[in-house]
Structure formats: structure tokens, C-alpha cells
Coordinates of N, CA and C in Angstrom, one line a residue:
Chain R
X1234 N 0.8 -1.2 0.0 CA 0.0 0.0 0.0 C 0.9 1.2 0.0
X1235 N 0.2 2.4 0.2 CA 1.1 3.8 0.2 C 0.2 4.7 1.0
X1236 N 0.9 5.3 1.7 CA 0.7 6.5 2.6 C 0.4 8.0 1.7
X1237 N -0.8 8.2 1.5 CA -0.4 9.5 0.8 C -0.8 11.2 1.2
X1238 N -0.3 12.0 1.7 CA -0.7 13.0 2.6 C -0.6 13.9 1.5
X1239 N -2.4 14.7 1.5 CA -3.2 16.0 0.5 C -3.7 16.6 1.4
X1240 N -3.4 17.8 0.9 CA -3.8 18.9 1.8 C -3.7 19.7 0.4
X1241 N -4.7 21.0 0.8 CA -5.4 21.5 1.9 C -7.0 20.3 1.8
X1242 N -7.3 19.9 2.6 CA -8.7 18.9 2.4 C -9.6 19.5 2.1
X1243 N -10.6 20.9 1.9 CA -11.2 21.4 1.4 C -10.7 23.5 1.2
X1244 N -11.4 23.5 0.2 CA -11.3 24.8 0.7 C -12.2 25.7 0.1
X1245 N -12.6 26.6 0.1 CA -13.6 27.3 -0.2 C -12.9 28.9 -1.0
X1246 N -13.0 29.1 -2.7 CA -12.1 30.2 -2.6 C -12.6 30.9 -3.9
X1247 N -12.6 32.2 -4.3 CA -13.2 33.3 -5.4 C -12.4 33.3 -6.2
X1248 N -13.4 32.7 -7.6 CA -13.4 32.6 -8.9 C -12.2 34.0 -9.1
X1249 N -11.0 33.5 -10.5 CA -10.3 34.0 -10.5 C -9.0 34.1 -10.0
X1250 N -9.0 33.1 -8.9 CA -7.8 33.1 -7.8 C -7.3 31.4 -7.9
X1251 N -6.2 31.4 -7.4 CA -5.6 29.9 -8.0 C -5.2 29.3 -6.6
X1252 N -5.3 28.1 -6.7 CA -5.3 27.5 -5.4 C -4.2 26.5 -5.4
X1253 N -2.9 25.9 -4.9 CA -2.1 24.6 -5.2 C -2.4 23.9 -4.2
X1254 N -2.7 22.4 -4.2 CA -2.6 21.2 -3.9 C -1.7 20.4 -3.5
X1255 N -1.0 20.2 -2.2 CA 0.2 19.9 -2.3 C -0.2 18.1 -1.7
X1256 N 0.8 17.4 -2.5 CA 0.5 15.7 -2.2 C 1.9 15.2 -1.7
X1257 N 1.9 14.7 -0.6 CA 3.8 13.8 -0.5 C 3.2 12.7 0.1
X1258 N 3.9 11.9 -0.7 CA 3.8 10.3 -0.6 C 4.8 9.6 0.2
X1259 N 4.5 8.4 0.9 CA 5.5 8.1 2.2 C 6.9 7.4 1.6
X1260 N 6.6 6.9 0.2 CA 8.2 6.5 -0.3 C 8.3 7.0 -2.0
X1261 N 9.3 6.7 -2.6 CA 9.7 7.0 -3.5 C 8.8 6.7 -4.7
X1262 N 8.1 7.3 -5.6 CA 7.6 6.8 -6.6 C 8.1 8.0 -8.1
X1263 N 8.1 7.0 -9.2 CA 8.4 7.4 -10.3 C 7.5 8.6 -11.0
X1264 N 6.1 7.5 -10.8 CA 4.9 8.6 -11.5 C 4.1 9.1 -10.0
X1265 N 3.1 10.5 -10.1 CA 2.5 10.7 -9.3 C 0.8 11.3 -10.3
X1266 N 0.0 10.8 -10.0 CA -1.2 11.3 -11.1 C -2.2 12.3 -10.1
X1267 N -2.4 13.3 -10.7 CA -3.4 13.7 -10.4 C -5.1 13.8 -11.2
X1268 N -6.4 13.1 -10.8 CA -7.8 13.4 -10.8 C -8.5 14.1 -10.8
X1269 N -9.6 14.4 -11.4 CA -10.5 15.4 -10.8 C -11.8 14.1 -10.7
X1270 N -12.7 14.6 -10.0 CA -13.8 13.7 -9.3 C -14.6 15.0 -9.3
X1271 N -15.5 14.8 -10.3 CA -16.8 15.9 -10.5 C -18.1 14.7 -10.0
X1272 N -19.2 15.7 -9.4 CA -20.3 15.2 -8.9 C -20.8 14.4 -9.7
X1273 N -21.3 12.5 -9.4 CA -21.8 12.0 -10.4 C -20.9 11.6 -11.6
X1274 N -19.7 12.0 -11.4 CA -18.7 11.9 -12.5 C -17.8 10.5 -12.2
X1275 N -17.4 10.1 -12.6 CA -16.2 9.0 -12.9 C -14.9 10.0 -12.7
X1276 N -13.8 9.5 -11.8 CA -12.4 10.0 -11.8 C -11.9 10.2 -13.2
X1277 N -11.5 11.2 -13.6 CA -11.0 12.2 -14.7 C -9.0 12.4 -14.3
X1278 N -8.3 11.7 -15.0 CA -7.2 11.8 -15.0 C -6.3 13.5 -15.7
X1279 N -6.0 14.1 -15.0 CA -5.9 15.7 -15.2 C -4.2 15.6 -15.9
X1280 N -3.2 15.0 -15.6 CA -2.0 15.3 -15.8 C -0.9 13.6 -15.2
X1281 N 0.1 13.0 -15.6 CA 0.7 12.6 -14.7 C 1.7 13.1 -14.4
X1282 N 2.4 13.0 -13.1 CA 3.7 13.8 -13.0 C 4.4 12.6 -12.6
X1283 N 6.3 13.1 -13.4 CA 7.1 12.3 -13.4 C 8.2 13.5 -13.0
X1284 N 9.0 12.8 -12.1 CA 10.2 13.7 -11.5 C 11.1 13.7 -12.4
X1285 N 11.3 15.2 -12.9 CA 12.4 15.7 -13.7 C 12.0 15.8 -15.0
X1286 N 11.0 15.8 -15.3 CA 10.0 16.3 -16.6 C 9.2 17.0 -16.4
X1287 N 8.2 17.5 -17.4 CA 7.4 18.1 -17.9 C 6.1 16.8 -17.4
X1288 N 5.1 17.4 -16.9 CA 4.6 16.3 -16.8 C 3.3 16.3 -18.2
X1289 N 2.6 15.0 -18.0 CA 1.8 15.0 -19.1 C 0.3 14.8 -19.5
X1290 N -0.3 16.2 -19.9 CA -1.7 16.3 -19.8 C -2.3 15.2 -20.8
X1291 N -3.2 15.2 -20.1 CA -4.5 14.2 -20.6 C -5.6 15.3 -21.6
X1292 N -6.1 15.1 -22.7 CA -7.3 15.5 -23.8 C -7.2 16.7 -22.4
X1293 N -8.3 18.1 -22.8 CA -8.7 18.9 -22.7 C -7.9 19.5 -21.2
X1294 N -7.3 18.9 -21.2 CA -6.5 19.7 -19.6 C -5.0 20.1 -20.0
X1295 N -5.0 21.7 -19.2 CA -3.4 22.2 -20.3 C -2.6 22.9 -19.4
X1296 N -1.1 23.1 -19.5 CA -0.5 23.3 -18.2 C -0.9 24.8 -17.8
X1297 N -1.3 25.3 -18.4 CA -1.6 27.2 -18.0 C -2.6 26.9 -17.3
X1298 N -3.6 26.0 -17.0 CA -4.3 26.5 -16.2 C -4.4 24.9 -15.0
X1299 N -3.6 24.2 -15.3 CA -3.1 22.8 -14.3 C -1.5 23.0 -14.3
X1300 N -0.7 23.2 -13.8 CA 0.4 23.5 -13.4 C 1.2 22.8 -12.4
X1301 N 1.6 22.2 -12.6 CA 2.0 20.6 -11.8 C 3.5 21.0 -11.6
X1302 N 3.9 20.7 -10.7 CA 5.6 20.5 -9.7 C 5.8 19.4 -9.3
X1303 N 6.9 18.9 -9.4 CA 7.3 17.7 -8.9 C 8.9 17.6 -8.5
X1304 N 9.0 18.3 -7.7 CA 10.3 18.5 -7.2 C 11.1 17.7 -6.6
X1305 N 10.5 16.2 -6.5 CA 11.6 15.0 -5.8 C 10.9 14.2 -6.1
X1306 N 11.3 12.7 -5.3 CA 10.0 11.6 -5.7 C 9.2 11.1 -4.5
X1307 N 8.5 12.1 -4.3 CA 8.0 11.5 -3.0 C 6.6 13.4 -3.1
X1308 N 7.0 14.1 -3.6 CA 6.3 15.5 -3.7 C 5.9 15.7 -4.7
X1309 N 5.0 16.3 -5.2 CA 3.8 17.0 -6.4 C 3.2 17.8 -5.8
X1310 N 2.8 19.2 -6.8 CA 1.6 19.9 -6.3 C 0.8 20.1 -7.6
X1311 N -0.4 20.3 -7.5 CA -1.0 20.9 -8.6 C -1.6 21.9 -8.2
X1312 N -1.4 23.2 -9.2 CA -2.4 24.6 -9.0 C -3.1 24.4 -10.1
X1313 N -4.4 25.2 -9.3 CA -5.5 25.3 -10.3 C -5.6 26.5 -10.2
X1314 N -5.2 27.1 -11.5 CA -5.7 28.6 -11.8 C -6.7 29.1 -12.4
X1315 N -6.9 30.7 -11.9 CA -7.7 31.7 -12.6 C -9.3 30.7 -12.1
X1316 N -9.6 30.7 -11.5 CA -10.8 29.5 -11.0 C -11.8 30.0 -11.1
X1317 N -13.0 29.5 -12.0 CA -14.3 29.6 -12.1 C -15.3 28.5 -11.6
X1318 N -16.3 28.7 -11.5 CA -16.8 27.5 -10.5 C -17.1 26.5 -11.0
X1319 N -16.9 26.6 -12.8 CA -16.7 25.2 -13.2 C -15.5 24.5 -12.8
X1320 N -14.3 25.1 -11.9 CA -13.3 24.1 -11.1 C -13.7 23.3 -10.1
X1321 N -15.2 23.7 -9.8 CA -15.0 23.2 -8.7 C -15.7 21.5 -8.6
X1322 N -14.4 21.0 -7.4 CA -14.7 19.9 -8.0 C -13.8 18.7 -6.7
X1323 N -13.5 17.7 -6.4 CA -12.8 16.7 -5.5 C -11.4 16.7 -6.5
X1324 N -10.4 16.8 -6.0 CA -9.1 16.8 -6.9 C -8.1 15.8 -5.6
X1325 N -7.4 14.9 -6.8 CA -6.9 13.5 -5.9 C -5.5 13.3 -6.6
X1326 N -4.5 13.3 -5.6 CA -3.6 12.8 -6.3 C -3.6 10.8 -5.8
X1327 N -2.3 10.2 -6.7 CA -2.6 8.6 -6.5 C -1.2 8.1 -7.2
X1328 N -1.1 7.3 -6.9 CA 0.3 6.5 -7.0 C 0.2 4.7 -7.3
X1329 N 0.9 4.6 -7.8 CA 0.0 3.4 -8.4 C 1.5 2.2 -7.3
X1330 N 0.9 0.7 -7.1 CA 2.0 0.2 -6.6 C 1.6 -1.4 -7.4
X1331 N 2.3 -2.0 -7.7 CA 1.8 -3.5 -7.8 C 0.8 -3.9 -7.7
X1332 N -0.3 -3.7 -6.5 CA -1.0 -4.5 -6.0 C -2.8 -2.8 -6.6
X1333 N -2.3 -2.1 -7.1 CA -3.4 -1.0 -7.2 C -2.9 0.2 -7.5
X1334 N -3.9 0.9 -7.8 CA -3.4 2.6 -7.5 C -4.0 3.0 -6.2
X1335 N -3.2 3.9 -5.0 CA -3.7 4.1 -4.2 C -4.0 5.7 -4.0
X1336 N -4.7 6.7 -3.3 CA -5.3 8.0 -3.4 C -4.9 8.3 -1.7
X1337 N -4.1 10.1 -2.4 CA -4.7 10.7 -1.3 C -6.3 10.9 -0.7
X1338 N -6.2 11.7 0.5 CA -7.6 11.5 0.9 C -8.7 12.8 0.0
X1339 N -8.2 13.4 -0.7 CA -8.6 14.1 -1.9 C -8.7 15.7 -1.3
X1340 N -8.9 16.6 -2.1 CA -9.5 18.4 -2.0 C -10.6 18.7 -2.5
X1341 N -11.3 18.8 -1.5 CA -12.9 19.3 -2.0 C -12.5 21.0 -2.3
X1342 N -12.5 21.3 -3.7 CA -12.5 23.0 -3.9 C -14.0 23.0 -4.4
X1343 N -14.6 24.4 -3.7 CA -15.3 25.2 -4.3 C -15.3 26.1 -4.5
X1344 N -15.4 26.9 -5.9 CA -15.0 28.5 -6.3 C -16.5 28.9 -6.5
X1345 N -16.3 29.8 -5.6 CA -17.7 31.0 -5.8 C -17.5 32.1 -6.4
Chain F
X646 N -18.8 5.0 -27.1 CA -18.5 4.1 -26.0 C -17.6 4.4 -24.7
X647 N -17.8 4.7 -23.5 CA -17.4 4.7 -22.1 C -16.2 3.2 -22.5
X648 N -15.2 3.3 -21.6 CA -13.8 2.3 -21.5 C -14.7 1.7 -20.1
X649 N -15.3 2.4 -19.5 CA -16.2 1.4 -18.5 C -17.1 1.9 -17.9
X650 N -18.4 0.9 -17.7 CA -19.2 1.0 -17.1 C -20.3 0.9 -16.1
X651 N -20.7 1.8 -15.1 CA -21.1 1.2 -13.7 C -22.7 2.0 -13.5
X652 N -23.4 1.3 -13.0 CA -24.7 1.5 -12.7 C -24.5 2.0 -11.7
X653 N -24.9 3.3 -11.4 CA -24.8 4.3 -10.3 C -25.5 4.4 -9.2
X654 N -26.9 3.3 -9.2 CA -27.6 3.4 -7.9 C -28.3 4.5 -7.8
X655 N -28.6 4.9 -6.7 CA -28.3 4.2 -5.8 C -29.2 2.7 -5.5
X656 N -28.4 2.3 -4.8 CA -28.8 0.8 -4.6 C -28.8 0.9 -2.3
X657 N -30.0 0.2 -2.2 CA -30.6 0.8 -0.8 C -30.3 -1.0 -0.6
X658 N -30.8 -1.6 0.9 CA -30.5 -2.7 1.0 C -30.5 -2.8 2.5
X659 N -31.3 -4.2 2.9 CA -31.3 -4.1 4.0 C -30.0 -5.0 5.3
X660 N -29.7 -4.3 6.3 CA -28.3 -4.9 6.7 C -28.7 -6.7 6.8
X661 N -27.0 -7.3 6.2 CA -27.2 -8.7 6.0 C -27.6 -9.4 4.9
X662 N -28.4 -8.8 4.2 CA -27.9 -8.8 2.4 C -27.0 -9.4 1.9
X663 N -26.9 -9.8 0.6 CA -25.9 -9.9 -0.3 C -25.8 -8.7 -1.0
X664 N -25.0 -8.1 -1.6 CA -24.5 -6.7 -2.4 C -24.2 -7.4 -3.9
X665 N -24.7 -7.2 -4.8 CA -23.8 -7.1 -6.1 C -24.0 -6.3 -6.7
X666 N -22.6 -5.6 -7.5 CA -21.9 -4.6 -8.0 C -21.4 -4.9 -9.3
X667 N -21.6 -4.2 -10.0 CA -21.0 -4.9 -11.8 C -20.9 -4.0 -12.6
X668 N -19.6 -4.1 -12.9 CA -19.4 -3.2 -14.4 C -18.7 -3.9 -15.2
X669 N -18.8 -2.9 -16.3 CA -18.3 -4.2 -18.3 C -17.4 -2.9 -18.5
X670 N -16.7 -3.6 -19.6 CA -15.8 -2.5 -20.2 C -15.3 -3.3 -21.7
X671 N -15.1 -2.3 -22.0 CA -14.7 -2.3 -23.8 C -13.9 -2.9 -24.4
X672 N -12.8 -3.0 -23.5 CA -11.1 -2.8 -23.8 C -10.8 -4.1 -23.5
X673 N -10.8 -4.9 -24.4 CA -10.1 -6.2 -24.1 C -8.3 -6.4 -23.6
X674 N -8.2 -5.1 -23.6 CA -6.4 -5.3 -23.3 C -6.3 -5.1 -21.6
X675 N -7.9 -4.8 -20.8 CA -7.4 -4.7 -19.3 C -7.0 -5.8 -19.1
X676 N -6.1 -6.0 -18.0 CA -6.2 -7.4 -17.2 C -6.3 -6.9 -16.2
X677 N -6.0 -6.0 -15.3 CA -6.1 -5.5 -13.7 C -7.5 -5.0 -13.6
X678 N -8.1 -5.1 -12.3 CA -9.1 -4.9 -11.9 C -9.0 -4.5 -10.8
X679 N -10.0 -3.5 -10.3 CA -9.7 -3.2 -9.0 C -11.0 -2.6 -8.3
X680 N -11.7 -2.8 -7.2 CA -12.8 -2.4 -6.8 C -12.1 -1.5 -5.5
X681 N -12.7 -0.2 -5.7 CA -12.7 0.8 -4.5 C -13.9 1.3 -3.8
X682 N -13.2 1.3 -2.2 CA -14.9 2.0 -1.9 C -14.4 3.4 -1.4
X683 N -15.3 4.2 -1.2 CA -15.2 5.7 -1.4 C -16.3 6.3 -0.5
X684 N -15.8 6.6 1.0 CA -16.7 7.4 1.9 C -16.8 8.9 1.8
X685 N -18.2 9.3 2.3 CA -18.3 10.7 1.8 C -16.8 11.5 2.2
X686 N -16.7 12.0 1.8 CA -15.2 13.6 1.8 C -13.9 12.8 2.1
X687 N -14.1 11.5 1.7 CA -12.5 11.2 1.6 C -12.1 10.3 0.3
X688 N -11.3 9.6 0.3 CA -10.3 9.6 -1.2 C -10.5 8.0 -1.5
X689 N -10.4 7.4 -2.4 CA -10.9 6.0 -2.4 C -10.3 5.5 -1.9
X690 N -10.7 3.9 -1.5 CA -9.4 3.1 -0.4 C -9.7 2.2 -1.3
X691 N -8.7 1.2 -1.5 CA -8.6 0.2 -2.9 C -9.2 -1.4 -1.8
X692 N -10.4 -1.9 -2.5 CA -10.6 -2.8 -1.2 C -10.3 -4.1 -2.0
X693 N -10.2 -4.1 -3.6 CA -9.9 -5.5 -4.3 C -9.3 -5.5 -5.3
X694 N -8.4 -6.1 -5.5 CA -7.2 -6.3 -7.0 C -7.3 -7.7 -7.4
X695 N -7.2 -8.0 -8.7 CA -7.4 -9.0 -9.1 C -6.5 -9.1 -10.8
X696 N -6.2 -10.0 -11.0 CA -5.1 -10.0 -12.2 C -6.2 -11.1 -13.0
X697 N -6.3 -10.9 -14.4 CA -7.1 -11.9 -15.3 C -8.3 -12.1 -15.1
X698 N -8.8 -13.1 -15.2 CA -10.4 -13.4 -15.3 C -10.0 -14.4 -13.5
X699 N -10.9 -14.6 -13.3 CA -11.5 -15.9 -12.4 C -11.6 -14.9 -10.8
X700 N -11.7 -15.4 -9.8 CA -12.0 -15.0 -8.3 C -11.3 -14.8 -7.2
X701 N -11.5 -13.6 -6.5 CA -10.7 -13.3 -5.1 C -11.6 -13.0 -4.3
X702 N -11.2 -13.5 -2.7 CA -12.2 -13.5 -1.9 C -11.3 -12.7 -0.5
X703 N -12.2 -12.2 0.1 CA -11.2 -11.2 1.2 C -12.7 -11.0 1.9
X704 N -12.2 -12.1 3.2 CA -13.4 -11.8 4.1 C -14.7 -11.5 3.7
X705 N -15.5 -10.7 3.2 CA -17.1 -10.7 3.3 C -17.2 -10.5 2.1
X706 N -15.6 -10.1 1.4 CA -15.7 -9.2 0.1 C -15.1 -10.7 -1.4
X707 N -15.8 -10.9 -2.2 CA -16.1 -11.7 -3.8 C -15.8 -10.5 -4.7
X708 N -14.5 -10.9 -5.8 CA -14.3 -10.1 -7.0 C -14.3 -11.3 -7.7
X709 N -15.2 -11.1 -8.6 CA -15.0 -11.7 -10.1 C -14.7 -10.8 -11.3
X710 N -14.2 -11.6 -12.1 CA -13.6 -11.0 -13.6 C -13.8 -12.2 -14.1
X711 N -14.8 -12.0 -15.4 CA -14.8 -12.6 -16.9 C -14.9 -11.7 -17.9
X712 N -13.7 -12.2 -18.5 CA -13.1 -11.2 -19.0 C -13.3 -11.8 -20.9
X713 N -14.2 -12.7 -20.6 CA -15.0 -13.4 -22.0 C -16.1 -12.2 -22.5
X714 N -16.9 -12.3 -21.4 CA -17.5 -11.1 -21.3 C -17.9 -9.3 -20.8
X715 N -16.2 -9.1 -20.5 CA -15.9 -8.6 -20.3 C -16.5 -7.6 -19.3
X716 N -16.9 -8.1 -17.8 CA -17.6 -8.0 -17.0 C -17.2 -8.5 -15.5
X717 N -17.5 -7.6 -14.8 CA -16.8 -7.9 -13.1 C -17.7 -7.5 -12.1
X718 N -17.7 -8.2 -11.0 CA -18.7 -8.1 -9.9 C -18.0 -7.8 -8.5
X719 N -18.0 -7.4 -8.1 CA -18.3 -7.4 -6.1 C -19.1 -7.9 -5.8
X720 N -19.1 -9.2 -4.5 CA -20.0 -9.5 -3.9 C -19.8 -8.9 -2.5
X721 N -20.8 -8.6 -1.8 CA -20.7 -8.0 -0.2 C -22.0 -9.0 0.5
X722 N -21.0 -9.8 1.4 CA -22.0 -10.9 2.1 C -22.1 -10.4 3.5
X723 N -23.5 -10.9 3.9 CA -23.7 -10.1 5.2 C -23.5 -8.9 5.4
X724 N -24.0 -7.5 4.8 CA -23.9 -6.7 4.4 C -24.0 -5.8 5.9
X725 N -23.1 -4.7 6.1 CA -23.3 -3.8 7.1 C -23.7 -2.4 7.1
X726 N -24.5 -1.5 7.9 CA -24.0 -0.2 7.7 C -23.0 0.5 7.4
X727 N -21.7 -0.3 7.9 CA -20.9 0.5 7.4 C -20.3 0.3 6.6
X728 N -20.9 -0.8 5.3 CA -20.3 -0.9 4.2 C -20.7 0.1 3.4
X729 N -22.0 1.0 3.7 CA -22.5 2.5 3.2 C -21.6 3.1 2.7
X730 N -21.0 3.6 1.1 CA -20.1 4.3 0.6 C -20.6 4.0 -0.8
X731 N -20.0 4.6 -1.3 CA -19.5 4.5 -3.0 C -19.1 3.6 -3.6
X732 N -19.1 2.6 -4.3 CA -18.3 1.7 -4.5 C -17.7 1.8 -6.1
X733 N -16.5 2.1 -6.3 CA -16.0 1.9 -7.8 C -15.3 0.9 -8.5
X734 N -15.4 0.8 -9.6 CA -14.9 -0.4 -10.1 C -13.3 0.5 -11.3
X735 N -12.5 -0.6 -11.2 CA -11.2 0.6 -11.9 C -10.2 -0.9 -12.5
X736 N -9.8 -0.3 -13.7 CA -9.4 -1.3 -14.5 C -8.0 -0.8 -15.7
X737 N -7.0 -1.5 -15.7 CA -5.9 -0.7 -16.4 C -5.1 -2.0 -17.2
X738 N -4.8 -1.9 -18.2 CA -4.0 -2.9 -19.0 C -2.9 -3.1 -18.7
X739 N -1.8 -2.3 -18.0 CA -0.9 -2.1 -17.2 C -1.1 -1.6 -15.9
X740 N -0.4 -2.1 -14.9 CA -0.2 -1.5 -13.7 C 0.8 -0.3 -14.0
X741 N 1.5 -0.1 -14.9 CA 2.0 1.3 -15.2 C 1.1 2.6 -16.1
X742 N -0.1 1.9 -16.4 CA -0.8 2.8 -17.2 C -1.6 3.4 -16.8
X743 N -2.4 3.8 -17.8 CA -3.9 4.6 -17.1 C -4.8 3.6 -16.4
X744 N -5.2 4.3 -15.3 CA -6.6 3.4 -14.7 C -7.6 4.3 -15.3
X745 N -8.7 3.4 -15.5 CA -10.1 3.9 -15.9 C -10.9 3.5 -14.7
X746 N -11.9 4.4 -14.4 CA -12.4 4.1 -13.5 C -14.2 4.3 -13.9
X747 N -14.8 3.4 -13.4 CA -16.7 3.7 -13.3 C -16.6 4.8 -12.6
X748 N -17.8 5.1 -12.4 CA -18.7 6.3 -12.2 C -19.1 6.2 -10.5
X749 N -18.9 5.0 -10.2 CA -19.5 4.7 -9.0 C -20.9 4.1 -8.2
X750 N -21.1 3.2 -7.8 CA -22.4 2.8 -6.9 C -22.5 3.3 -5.8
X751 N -23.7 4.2 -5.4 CA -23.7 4.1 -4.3 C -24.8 3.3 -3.6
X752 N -24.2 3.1 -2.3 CA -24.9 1.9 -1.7 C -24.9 2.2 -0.1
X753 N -26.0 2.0 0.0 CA -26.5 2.2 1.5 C -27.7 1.1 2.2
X754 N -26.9 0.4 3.1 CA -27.1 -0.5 4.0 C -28.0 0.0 4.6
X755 N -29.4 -0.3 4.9 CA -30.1 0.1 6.4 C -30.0 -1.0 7.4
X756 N -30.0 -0.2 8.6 CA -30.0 -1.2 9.8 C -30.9 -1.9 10.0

């Protein structure tokens, strides 16, 4: 399994303004992915991040406004910018091991 | 065509029940499978993995994969309140690749 510590766990914040997600995982991993989980929605793969690249967006998600860091192997953040309340949404990062992929405990953002 | 698909419920049930859960998918190249359950305001916890077609059992919890018909179940025996969550079904052709995930069941036990 894997330990994965997301913060901030919800937040509440005005359209326009950008928020980062920060995820560190308890050992070393290669890839780190980040989700979105819209209401009624199936998990939506937003970006993966690989340490010491560029990470790599999925169909309709683009780094100007997903913005991913991955400064070691164990850390990722994602900002979500310029935020309209169609961001708002459960956002998860997850790490995959042999046995699954496993999830932070996720970020409930709402933009008003 | 959805890469997979889950009947969303909600599905109500009284405690002690059997539970089944099922979703199909398209992609004949998955072989991993994975059932998660998912409580309100937190992040999925992975409750079953399973490699190819045939059965894994873990305490109360049944995963099938036939993957003939490209189709997978949870069973939940003796069903509890606090099995009450979300349940998803997630499936990847690689453990290095993309997971696809259903939509989710939700499911709620009464006492």
C-alpha cells in the first residue's frame, strides 16, 4: 500500500484566484497522477507527474491552467488557476503500486 | 463508448444482504481490476485487486472477472451499515498505465 498526505482537504475560494494542492507520498515513486472527481462523475485523470519532466496532460487539460511541480520523488503539487466555479470539484492525487493505485484522501475546492 | 461502465444506484438494501456490483468494459487489453470503496469527503481506499479473469475473496468481500464477457462483480455478504459508501470499479491494461475508472455505486445499508 502507500501513505499519501493531500492537503489542503477542502477549501472554499473566489473565482479568479488559484489555489495549489500539495501531495507527498510516504516512499519513492516514479509517477504521481493527479484526478479530478466531478459530482456524479467518474475520476477524470488531469495530468501525470514524473520527477524531472514536464509532466503530461490528458485531452482537454493544459498546463496554463493545471500547473504541476514535482520537485523530488515523493512530492507533487497541482495549482489550479484563474478559477471559475466550473473548477469546482474533488481533486486527488494517487500513485500506483503493484498491488493498485492508491489516493490521497482528496481536495474538495469550491469556487464562488 | 465509455472504456467502462457502472450502474450508479443508488442501490438501498437491508443490513445482512448480499450486495452485487458490476461493471463491463470495452477494452479487451485490461487485465487488472480493481474495486474501491469511497466514503463521503474522503479519497478512495482500494478494497480488491485481481489480475485476469476468475475469483478473489477477502473476508465478506467476492471479485469476479470474466473477461469473456468482459464483465466484473463485487459481492458484499452479510452486508453492514458500514459498508454504506460509494463503490467503484477501476481497471488498467498495465499497472504502469492509465486506470479507468466507473462512475460509481452508491450503496446504502439500512440497519
Amino acid at each position: 500500500s502507500a501513505v499519501i498526505s493531500q492537503k489542503p482537504s477542502r477549501d472554499i475560494c473566489q473565482r479568479g484566484t488559484s489555489l495549489t494542492i500539495q501531495c507527498q507520498v510516504d516512499s519513492q515513486v516514479t509517477m504521481m497522477f493527479w484526478y479530478r472527481q466531478q459530482p456524479g462523475q467518474s475520476l477524470t485523470l488531469i495530468a501525470t507527474a514524473n520527477q524531472g519532466s514536464e509532466a503530461t496532460y490528458e485531452s482537454g487539460f493544459v498546463i496554463d491552467k493545471f500547473p504541476i511541480s514535482r520537485p523530488n520523488l515523493t512530492f507533487s503539487t497541482l495549482t489550479v488557476s484563474n478559477m471559475s466555479p466550473e473548477d469546482s470539484s474533488i481533486y486527488l492525487c494517487s500513485v500506483v503500486r503493484y498491488e493498485g493505485a492508491f489516493f490521497g484522501q482528496g481536495t474538495r475546492l469550491t469556487v464562488v | 463508448q465509455k472504456e467502462v461502465e457502472q450502474d450508479p444506484g443508488p442501490l438501498s438494501v437491508p443490513e445482512g444482504a448480499i450486495v452485487s456490483l458490476n461493471c463491463t468494459y470495452s477494452n479487451s487489453a485490461f487485465q487488472y481490476f480493481m474495486w474501491y470503496r469511497q466514503y463521503s469527503r474522503k479519497g478512495p481506499e482500494l478494497l480488491m485487486y485481481t489480475y485476469s479473469s476468475g475469483n478473489k475473496e477477502d473476508g465478506r468481500f467476492t471479485a469476479q472477472v470474466d473477461k469473456s464477457s468482459k464483465y466484473i462483480s463485487l459481492f458484499i455478504r452479510d452486508s453492514q451499515p458500514s459498508d454504506s459508501a460509494t463503490y467503484l470499479c477501476a481497471m488498467s491494461a498495465n499497472t504502469g498505465n492509465q486506470f479507468y475508472f466507473g462512475t460509481g455505486t452508491s450503496l446504502t445499508v439500512i440497519p
